[in-house]
Amino acid sequence: MDTTTAAAERGITRATRRKLPGWNEYTPTIILFLLPTLVFMVLFVVWPIINSFELSLYQWNGISPTRDYIGLNNWTRLISDRVFWKAFGNNLIVVVLSIAVQMPLALLLAIMLERTTNLVVARFLKTVYFFPMLMSSVAIGILFKYIYDPSFGPLSQALKALGLASLNRQWLGDPGIVLYSIIAVICWQYIPFYMILFLAALTGIPEDLRDAARIDGANEGQYYRYIAVPIISGTLRTAVVLSLIGSLKYFDLIWVMSEGGPNNASELMATYMYKKAFPSFEMGYGSTVASALFLIVMGVGLITMKLTRRFETKV
Amino acid sequence: MGAIRTLRNAPLVLFGLIWLLIAGVPFYFMVITAFKGRFELMAGGSVFAFPQNPTFDNFRDVLTSGTFFNYLLNSVIIVSVSVALILLFSSMASYVFARIPFRLNSTLFSLIIAGLVIPLHVTLIPVYLLTRNLGLYDSLWALLGPYVAFNLPISIFILTEFMRQIPRELEDAARIDGAGPMMTFFRIMLPLSKPGLATLAIYNAVVLWNEFVFAFVLILTPQNRPLPLAIWEYQGQYSMNIPAIMAVLTLSALPLIVVYIFGQERVLKGMMAGALK
């Protein structure tokens, strides 16, 4: 018995230390167990990305059997495409407003829920707050299309009841405000997500710290400001990165509520890509927009990761 | 003291109540309208008022039109098959990454995890063309490949972390008893990973249940589309019949809300799985 254990242990350590490049008893398992994942990832993620860049060099309607190689023409077109840059700018507005609105509100709600945990009401609040996360974007988009209806929608009725009828607008029809109307709904949908994320982080802080802070004379506000929020800064950072990347590739609600209109006023990179590739049958140019979106998201992702990591070491 | 604390909490609680209105009123409007007659809404009167003659007609119309259950079934089928495959493949891969040292281990793991940041829409055009070439275009099964592939990175990431934290003693014992790596995986790792798998199942099910873009692009025929697209169809079909549309929205949101109310903590944990760690 002892000798077998020793032998087994030696077997493990040998495999670990030398990391044998050749065949061993684990090889069949490694191959068999990784194969399905690798097949799916290569077929539906890796190859499509490469293919996207390849297609960006062609002019093709997606139907005809032949496609014309046009070199970098699609890319030069993209660089001078006003609609694409408008969409890119809109994406940036979504990024900035999502972070600026969602993070503080979600944090306040999380703090409120944490301070009132003992009350039965808090449980009820938490339940209702989370509902928006359970609905599909399509359902939310359609619901808010009716809520925003300027003639009989609840929003216009509420404004009228409050004597603010003059504030009523064509919420989704006015190019000047359509993007902001939809961003409000995006925030409505995602605030609960970040709220629960922050709540989990806050409740994870050991009680001793709060007690210690209280003994030192800190009030609740000071506890959150100087102790709790700095402690959960890692979670806050994760949330900012998630929101940033999510906003850059956003599609759903914009597509359901305005299809990027009116007149490209709420166009995003992803909706523009869809429009070019499918309704306009420009697979080549659509792929160019897709590839640009890919480069932008990956670039921003890398930069933020670098920046936040540097930030991390500094603190 | 208690009174003072309450008073100091007042602004926060007030904010909480305002948010309750903001989060709750759209749902209130949706449900209340679903019980109204078609012309009640048009007749003027407040949209926030209770229905004059509450009616189930809208729900009955939607449910008996025959197509709703078809969409529901499509969603149940594609989501459950996808989730089952995701759990199987990711647990197999995670076992290798967590337990078997080999030369490419960390390289492959990092490559798969890089999939977390990739914007899925980039793959939309090539996946559409691929689906057409595979002869899967316009069928429910067109969604299987993308659904599984896009959720593997996050699932493998979470599950590998989970498996790394499982103590090795049981595996070592099994090894001594002569169990090979496969047997160890099925008899020991898989049963011990149940809590992690449950979290992942919920996370993936919620994400896929509400997925929109791929279902929208890869399936054209209404009968083959999953539930989120059904709402899209109904919007055209009932156009100005707002109570009927609100009934569709209510019905489509119901399954997840019921599951959530009964298993709140589990659902929350599952939905946060993607963000925590």
XYZ file of C-alpha atoms in Angstrom:
592
model
C 0.000 0.000 0.000
C 2.721 2.413 1.029
C 4.792 1.679 -1.985
C 1.861 2.232 -4.366
C 1.133 5.619 -2.773
C 4.735 6.595 -3.091
C 4.801 5.417 -6.672
C 1.632 7.324 -7.472
C 3.011 10.451 -5.871
C 6.248 10.114 -7.733
C 4.204 9.723 -10.905
C 2.338 12.961 -10.250
C 5.390 14.981 -9.299
C 7.310 13.713 -12.260
C 4.498 14.683 -14.600
C 4.256 18.091 -12.941
C 7.950 18.857 -12.790
C 9.076 17.781 -16.168
C 5.825 18.454 -18.036
C 6.662 15.660 -20.392
C 6.120 16.746 -23.961
C 5.557 13.192 -25.115
C 2.731 10.768 -24.684
C 1.678 9.779 -21.171
C -1.356 8.342 -19.433
C -3.062 11.761 -19.445
C -2.677 12.456 -23.138
C -5.872 10.733 -24.322
C -7.886 12.572 -21.664
C -6.344 15.916 -22.550
C -7.112 15.503 -26.223
C -10.593 14.060 -25.778
C -11.656 16.576 -23.117
C -10.387 19.676 -24.888
C -11.506 18.678 -28.352
C -15.198 19.736 -28.158
C -14.311 23.137 -26.706
C -11.583 23.762 -29.264
C -13.797 22.683 -32.173
C -16.615 25.029 -31.147
C -14.272 27.921 -30.382
C -12.351 27.609 -33.642
C -15.459 27.156 -35.768
C -17.623 29.889 -34.234
C -15.160 32.399 -32.776
C -11.618 32.188 -34.160
C -12.386 31.435 -37.771
C -15.225 33.999 -38.018
C -12.905 36.745 -36.760
C -10.257 35.882 -39.349
C -12.965 35.523 -41.984
C -14.334 38.932 -41.066
C -11.000 40.586 -41.808
C -10.712 38.607 -45.031
C -14.214 39.601 -46.168
C -13.382 43.233 -45.463
C -11.116 43.129 -48.533
C -13.950 42.211 -50.878
C -17.004 43.734 -52.406
C -19.773 41.148 -52.153
C -23.546 41.134 -51.795
C -23.519 37.822 -49.918
C -25.555 36.049 -52.584
C -23.678 36.006 -55.868
C -21.139 33.179 -56.222
C -18.343 35.596 -57.116
C -16.891 38.360 -54.993
C -14.561 41.130 -56.089
C -11.242 41.709 -54.375
C -10.907 45.442 -53.796
C -7.949 45.580 -51.413
C -8.208 48.207 -48.725
C -10.947 50.197 -50.459
C -13.498 49.280 -47.790
C -11.110 50.515 -45.111
C -10.474 53.855 -46.802
C -14.231 54.190 -47.262
C -14.687 53.495 -43.554
C -12.214 56.175 -42.554
C -14.157 58.817 -44.462
C -17.592 57.370 -43.593
C -19.389 60.085 -41.620
C -22.086 57.683 -40.432
C -19.514 55.286 -38.988
C -17.824 58.051 -37.012
C -21.204 59.342 -35.897
C -21.933 55.804 -34.653
C -18.545 55.642 -32.963
C -19.269 58.944 -31.229
C -22.654 57.658 -30.138
C -20.951 54.582 -28.702
C -18.682 56.861 -26.700
C -21.724 58.747 -25.383
C -23.247 55.416 -24.341
C -19.977 54.462 -22.612
C -19.647 57.714 -20.685
C -23.292 58.029 -19.660
C -23.621 54.347 -18.781
C -20.704 54.552 -16.411
C -21.564 58.002 -15.038
C -25.213 57.138 -14.369
C -25.180 53.443 -13.568
C -22.252 53.223 -11.184
C -23.245 55.943 -8.652
C -26.933 54.998 -8.644
C -26.164 51.293 -8.324
C -23.743 52.005 -5.490
C -26.262 54.186 -3.639
C -28.956 51.518 -4.005
C -26.547 48.837 -2.790
C -25.649 50.951 0.263
C -29.322 51.604 0.944
C -30.096 47.877 0.747
C -27.131 46.995 2.957
C -28.148 49.488 5.649
C -31.721 48.291 5.715
C -31.071 44.548 5.459
C -32.998 43.877 8.655
C -36.195 45.415 7.379
C -38.681 43.170 5.583
C -39.165 46.019 3.126
C -35.557 45.675 1.953
C -36.219 42.137 0.752
C -39.226 43.347 -1.192
C -37.275 46.256 -2.651
C -34.406 44.038 -3.705
C -36.824 41.658 -5.427
C -38.574 44.381 -7.413
C -35.362 46.226 -8.229
C -34.027 43.164 -9.948
C -37.020 42.552 -12.237
C -35.618 44.529 -15.206
C -32.663 42.134 -15.430
C -35.048 39.236 -15.964
C -36.752 40.627 -19.042
C -35.323 40.229 -22.504
C -34.073 43.364 -24.209
C -36.727 42.944 -26.880
C -39.505 42.944 -24.293
C -38.012 45.952 -22.522
C -37.551 47.813 -25.793
C -41.133 47.277 -26.892
C -42.496 48.123 -23.448
C -40.619 51.423 -23.452
C -41.671 52.237 -26.980
C -45.197 52.441 -25.581
C -44.085 54.174 -22.394
C -42.390 56.853 -24.519
C -45.369 57.306 -26.833
C -45.877 61.093 -26.905
C -49.667 61.029 -27.203
C -50.984 58.308 -24.896
C -47.833 56.882 -23.253
C -47.504 56.778 -19.477
C -44.567 59.182 -19.523
C -46.473 61.949 -21.306
C -49.502 61.317 -19.094
C -47.393 61.534 -15.959
C -45.798 64.777 -17.148
C -49.258 66.204 -17.854
C -50.504 65.158 -14.427
C -47.529 66.897 -12.830
C -48.229 70.075 -14.811
C -45.081 69.602 -16.873
C -46.792 68.958 -20.188
C -44.435 71.429 -21.847
C -41.566 68.999 -21.249
C -43.228 66.358 -23.385
C -41.162 65.393 -26.427
C -41.060 62.988 -29.330
C -38.813 60.858 -27.145
C -37.852 58.449 -29.908
C -38.613 60.657 -32.889
C -36.492 63.695 -32.111
C -32.921 63.181 -33.401
C -31.630 65.425 -30.624
C -32.858 63.257 -27.777
C -33.507 59.751 -29.115
C -30.081 58.473 -28.025
C -30.531 59.814 -24.500
C -34.050 58.356 -24.240
C -32.654 54.927 -25.053
C -29.620 55.312 -22.787
C -32.070 55.979 -19.940
C -33.655 52.587 -20.639
C -30.243 50.901 -20.849
C -29.470 52.305 -17.395
C -32.872 51.187 -16.127
C -32.078 47.666 -17.327
C -28.520 47.358 -16.019
C -28.496 49.303 -12.739
C -29.971 46.291 -10.875
C -27.105 44.128 -12.110
C -24.416 46.431 -10.737
C -26.485 47.027 -7.616
C -26.455 43.317 -6.753
C -22.770 43.107 -7.644
C -21.919 45.971 -5.278
C -24.246 44.644 -2.588
C -22.461 41.286 -2.656
C -19.109 43.057 -2.319
C -20.335 45.295 0.517
C -21.794 42.425 2.521
C -18.513 40.580 2.041
C -16.651 43.159 4.123
C -16.012 41.752 7.630
C -18.243 43.259 10.331
C -15.187 43.969 12.506
C -14.176 46.778 10.202
C -17.484 48.533 10.633
C -17.316 48.069 14.399
C -13.744 49.344 14.484
C -14.734 52.383 12.427
C -17.631 53.099 14.770
C -15.398 52.852 17.827
C -13.045 55.318 16.195
C -15.992 57.698 15.898
C -16.795 57.328 12.211
C -20.438 57.700 11.269
C -22.114 55.528 8.628
C -21.384 57.997 5.829
C -17.713 58.104 6.747
C -17.607 54.334 6.999
C -18.793 54.000 3.402
C -16.710 56.840 2.070
C -13.375 56.035 3.669
C -13.564 52.306 4.327
C -16.197 50.343 2.422
C -15.924 51.946 -1.007
C -12.093 51.812 -1.114
C -12.257 48.155 -0.064
C -14.609 47.234 -2.892
C -12.699 49.297 -5.465
C -11.721 46.052 -7.208
C -15.385 45.269 -7.811
C -16.028 48.846 -8.935
C -13.226 48.522 -11.446
C -14.619 45.233 -12.768
C -18.005 46.928 -13.134
C -16.521 49.850 -15.068
C -14.693 47.512 -17.442
C -17.815 45.375 -17.964
C -19.898 48.462 -18.641
C -17.269 49.935 -20.965
C -16.932 46.853 -23.139
C -20.680 46.194 -23.051
C -21.410 49.755 -24.196
C -18.924 49.641 -27.077
C -20.569 46.575 -28.582
C -24.137 47.516 -27.661
C -26.931 46.559 -30.069
C -30.178 45.220 -28.605
C -32.258 48.093 -27.217
C -31.165 50.544 -29.897
C -32.208 48.120 -32.584
C -35.584 47.370 -31.009
C -36.479 50.961 -30.135
C -35.143 53.087 -33.001
C -33.176 50.888 -35.433
C -30.472 53.537 -35.147
C -32.746 56.279 -36.430
C -34.143 58.736 -37.045
C -31.561 59.592 -39.650
C -28.684 57.759 -37.883
C -29.213 59.905 -34.777
C -28.963 56.845 -32.507
C -26.744 54.714 -34.758
C -24.141 52.553 -32.996
C -21.248 50.667 -34.569
C -23.051 47.346 -34.125
C -26.369 48.518 -35.611
C -24.499 50.113 -38.522
C -22.661 46.865 -39.154
C -25.934 44.947 -39.169
C -27.583 47.433 -41.527
C -24.708 47.336 -43.991
C -24.351 43.553 -44.009
C -27.971 42.455 -44.067
C -30.606 44.918 -45.254
C -28.123 46.605 -47.666
C -26.406 43.366 -48.793
C -22.921 44.817 -48.394
C -21.233 41.852 -46.743
C -17.759 43.184 -47.502
C -18.303 46.631 -46.053
C -20.332 45.217 -43.173
C -17.344 42.989 -42.351
C -15.108 46.045 -42.430
C -17.308 47.743 -39.844
C -17.300 44.506 -37.805
C -13.501 44.263 -37.963
C -13.153 47.899 -36.917
C -15.501 47.244 -34.006
C -13.349 44.270 -33.061
C -10.136 46.297 -33.162
C -11.670 49.132 -31.140
C -13.085 46.868 -28.428
C -9.897 44.814 -28.135
C -7.762 47.943 -28.111
C -9.833 49.677 -25.470
C -9.983 46.431 -23.485
C -6.192 46.081 -23.490
C -5.628 49.735 -22.593
C -8.072 49.646 -19.683
C -6.579 46.433 -18.388
C -3.097 47.967 -18.515
C -4.271 51.204 -16.905
C -6.267 49.564 -14.141
C -3.412 47.225 -13.391
C -0.990 50.104 -13.065
C -3.549 51.793 -10.875
C -3.721 48.654 -8.791
C -0.012 48.548 -8.099
C 0.025 52.229 -7.248
C -2.654 51.800 -4.558
C -30.848 56.832 18.968
C -33.093 54.678 16.810
C -35.059 57.727 15.736
C -31.904 59.610 14.852
C -30.632 56.686 12.802
C -33.921 56.460 10.982
C -33.805 60.173 10.318
C -30.286 59.975 8.978
C -31.332 57.093 6.778
C -34.252 59.117 5.468
C -32.645 60.507 2.282
C -31.381 57.058 1.332
C -34.735 55.434 2.007
C -36.481 58.168 0.050
C -34.131 57.470 -2.845
C -34.954 53.777 -2.453
C -38.664 54.490 -2.720
C -38.188 56.710 -5.765
C -36.250 53.932 -7.404
C -39.019 51.520 -6.502
C -41.320 53.718 -8.579
C -38.846 53.946 -11.447
C -38.203 50.189 -11.477
C -41.763 49.151 -10.713
C -44.049 51.499 -12.664
C -43.156 50.128 -16.119
C -44.071 46.648 -14.851
C -47.220 47.965 -13.267
C -48.200 49.637 -16.546
C -47.446 46.444 -18.485
C -49.480 44.126 -16.264
C -52.392 46.486 -15.676
C -52.740 47.223 -19.378
C -52.714 43.528 -20.232
C -55.998 43.196 -18.318
C -57.690 46.075 -20.112
C -60.085 45.925 -23.015
C -58.763 47.017 -26.360
C -60.725 50.261 -26.494
C -60.436 51.191 -22.853
C -56.970 52.569 -23.468
C -58.077 54.587 -26.471
C -61.051 56.062 -24.651
C -58.795 58.418 -22.736
C -58.582 58.101 -18.977
C -55.399 57.444 -17.064
C -53.091 54.679 -18.239
C -52.280 54.075 -14.581
C -55.905 53.430 -13.603
C -57.097 49.942 -12.790
C -59.013 48.265 -15.618
C -62.732 49.081 -15.561
C -63.661 45.538 -16.479
C -60.630 43.352 -15.889
C -60.476 40.770 -18.637
C -58.386 37.730 -19.432
C -59.285 38.014 -23.109
C -55.868 39.286 -24.128
C -54.084 36.388 -22.452
C -56.594 33.956 -23.912
C -56.126 35.359 -27.411
C -52.350 35.127 -27.188
C -52.311 31.657 -25.672
C -54.908 30.153 -27.992
C -53.528 31.666 -31.179
C -51.375 28.527 -31.160
C -48.056 30.134 -31.912
C -47.111 31.265 -28.408
C -46.497 27.745 -27.135
C -44.583 27.008 -30.286
C -42.170 29.866 -29.550
C -41.985 28.849 -25.903
C -41.148 25.277 -26.861
C -38.453 26.494 -29.274
C -36.875 28.503 -26.470
C -37.029 25.619 -24.010
C -35.452 23.225 -26.532
C -32.592 25.415 -27.729
C -31.778 26.747 -24.257
C -31.770 23.355 -22.557
C -29.730 21.611 -25.251
C -27.230 24.485 -25.367
C -26.890 24.637 -21.580
C -26.406 20.862 -21.359
C -23.628 20.963 -23.960
C -22.015 24.021 -22.353
C -21.936 22.283 -18.962
C -20.538 19.051 -20.405
C -17.835 20.654 -22.565
C -16.809 23.255 -20.018
C -16.539 20.751 -17.186
C -14.377 18.482 -19.339
C -12.089 21.322 -20.349
C -11.994 22.796 -16.838
C -10.929 19.435 -15.414
C -7.968 19.380 -17.764
C -7.048 22.998 -16.995
C -7.480 22.607 -13.242
C -5.828 19.247 -12.739
C -3.670 17.990 -15.576
C -0.333 19.728 -16.031
C 0.890 19.732 -19.609
C 2.956 22.065 -21.692
C 0.207 24.087 -23.386
C -2.056 24.200 -20.337
C -1.799 27.877 -19.418
C -1.425 29.056 -23.019
C -4.633 27.354 -24.136
C -6.430 28.512 -21.012
C -5.460 32.161 -21.616
C -6.488 31.935 -25.261
C -9.930 30.631 -24.340
C -10.335 33.257 -21.623
C -9.470 35.969 -24.164
C -12.795 34.987 -25.738
C -14.460 36.819 -22.833
C -13.775 40.258 -24.286
C -14.468 39.481 -27.924
C -17.505 41.402 -29.186
C -19.810 38.710 -30.506
C -21.271 40.872 -33.228
C -17.972 40.684 -35.080
C -18.732 37.060 -35.828
C -22.268 37.731 -37.016
C -21.569 37.874 -40.761
C -19.191 34.888 -40.959
C -21.423 32.815 -38.661
C -24.391 33.668 -40.863
C -22.475 32.531 -43.968
C -21.218 29.419 -42.168
C -24.733 28.531 -41.055
C -25.944 28.905 -44.625
C -23.164 26.648 -45.887
C -23.902 24.034 -43.236
C -27.540 23.994 -44.341
C -28.652 25.036 -40.868
C -29.837 28.517 -41.793
C -33.409 29.277 -40.751
C -33.659 26.321 -38.352
C -33.611 26.388 -34.565
C -30.348 24.415 -34.612
C -28.539 27.259 -36.317
C -28.289 28.812 -32.857
C -26.643 25.838 -31.184
C -23.084 26.462 -32.392
C -22.872 30.161 -31.532
C -24.776 29.711 -28.261
C -22.388 27.013 -27.050
C -19.206 28.641 -28.341
C -19.892 32.105 -26.930
C -20.656 30.868 -23.437
C -17.783 28.396 -23.166
C -15.078 30.940 -22.180
C -16.930 32.370 -19.181
C -18.095 28.885 -18.136
C -14.608 27.399 -18.359
C -13.203 30.364 -16.479
C -15.651 29.998 -13.592
C -15.549 26.225 -13.456
C -11.750 25.989 -13.561
C -11.576 28.352 -10.575
C -14.183 26.209 -8.852
C -12.398 22.905 -9.519
C -9.053 24.288 -8.377
C -10.588 24.794 -4.965
C -11.787 21.217 -4.600
C -9.402 19.316 -2.265
C -7.341 16.653 -3.997
C -7.655 13.923 -1.359
C -10.564 12.096 -2.958
C -8.886 12.041 -6.350
C -5.666 10.756 -4.857
C -7.593 8.009 -3.105
C -9.356 7.071 -6.335
C -6.031 7.033 -8.118
C -4.597 4.617 -5.611
C -7.617 2.411 -6.154
C -6.636 2.335 -9.804
C -9.044 4.870 -11.325
C -7.774 6.568 -14.477
C -8.259 10.245 -15.266
C -11.595 9.678 -17.044
C -13.058 7.649 -14.226
C -11.831 10.257 -11.733
C -13.557 12.962 -13.728
C -16.955 11.265 -14.001
C -17.030 9.648 -10.563
C -15.404 12.359 -8.443
C -14.879 15.755 -10.052
C -18.276 16.010 -11.703
C -20.310 15.179 -8.559
C -18.140 17.504 -6.447
C -18.642 20.347 -8.930
C -22.431 20.313 -8.656
C -22.756 23.714 -6.924
C -20.553 25.343 -9.559
C -22.478 23.640 -12.348
C -25.803 24.826 -10.898
C -24.604 28.430 -10.829
C -23.386 28.140 -14.396
C -26.608 26.516 -15.573
C -28.624 29.451 -14.253
C -26.278 32.051 -15.675
C -26.223 30.491 -19.133
C -29.954 29.776 -19.168
C -30.843 33.402 -18.382
C -28.395 34.793 -20.939
C -29.546 32.446 -23.699
C -33.249 32.727 -22.848
C -33.043 36.452 -23.625
C -30.560 36.276 -26.529
C -31.650 38.380 -29.468
C -29.121 39.174 -32.212
C -28.236 35.692 -33.401
C -31.810 34.461 -33.240
C -32.805 37.522 -35.245
C -30.212 37.021 -37.980
C -29.985 33.240 -38.258
C -33.693 32.364 -38.256
C -36.166 33.843 -40.694
C -39.286 31.690 -40.438
C -41.417 32.812 -37.478
C -42.328 29.259 -36.411
C -38.665 28.415 -35.878
C -37.861 31.435 -33.768
C -37.433 31.460 -29.988
C -39.514 33.514 -27.568
C -37.742 36.931 -27.636
C -38.377 37.040 -31.386
C -41.999 36.077 -30.856
C -42.505 39.395 -29.129
C -41.088 41.013 -32.227
C -43.611 39.143 -34.416
C -46.564 39.873 -32.173
C -45.735 43.545 -32.268
C -46.421 43.493 -35.987
C -49.405 41.193 -35.725
C -51.287 43.153 -33.063
C -49.831 46.522 -34.103
C -52.178 48.913 -32.352
C -53.756 46.456 -29.920
C -51.622 47.568 -26.989
C -53.334 45.445 -24.317
C -52.628 42.309 -26.376
C -48.967 43.274 -26.754
C -48.719 43.908 -23.017
C -50.200 40.448 -22.445
C -47.478 38.953 -24.666
C -44.793 40.871 -22.772
C -46.210 39.777 -19.417
C -46.379 36.137 -20.499
C -42.861 36.177 -21.891
C -41.410 37.697 -18.728
C -43.350 35.348 -16.458
C -41.196 32.176 -16.618
C -38.018 33.895 -15.405
C -39.839 36.001 -12.822
C -41.488 32.908 -11.326
C -38.171 31.040 -11.221
C -36.572 34.114 -9.664
C -39.187 34.507 -6.952
C -38.809 30.891 -5.897
C -35.036 30.669 -6.054
C -33.940 34.248 -5.581
C -30.539 33.673 -3.993
C -29.570 31.016 -6.503
C -30.618 33.119 -9.478
C -28.774 36.156 -8.162
C -25.658 34.099 -7.583
C -25.932 32.619 -11.039
C -26.439 35.947 -12.767
C -23.484 37.469 -10.973
C -21.283 34.534 -11.956
C -20.181 36.364 -15.042
C -18.927 39.365 -13.136
C -17.551 38.025 -9.874
C -13.959 36.957 -10.374
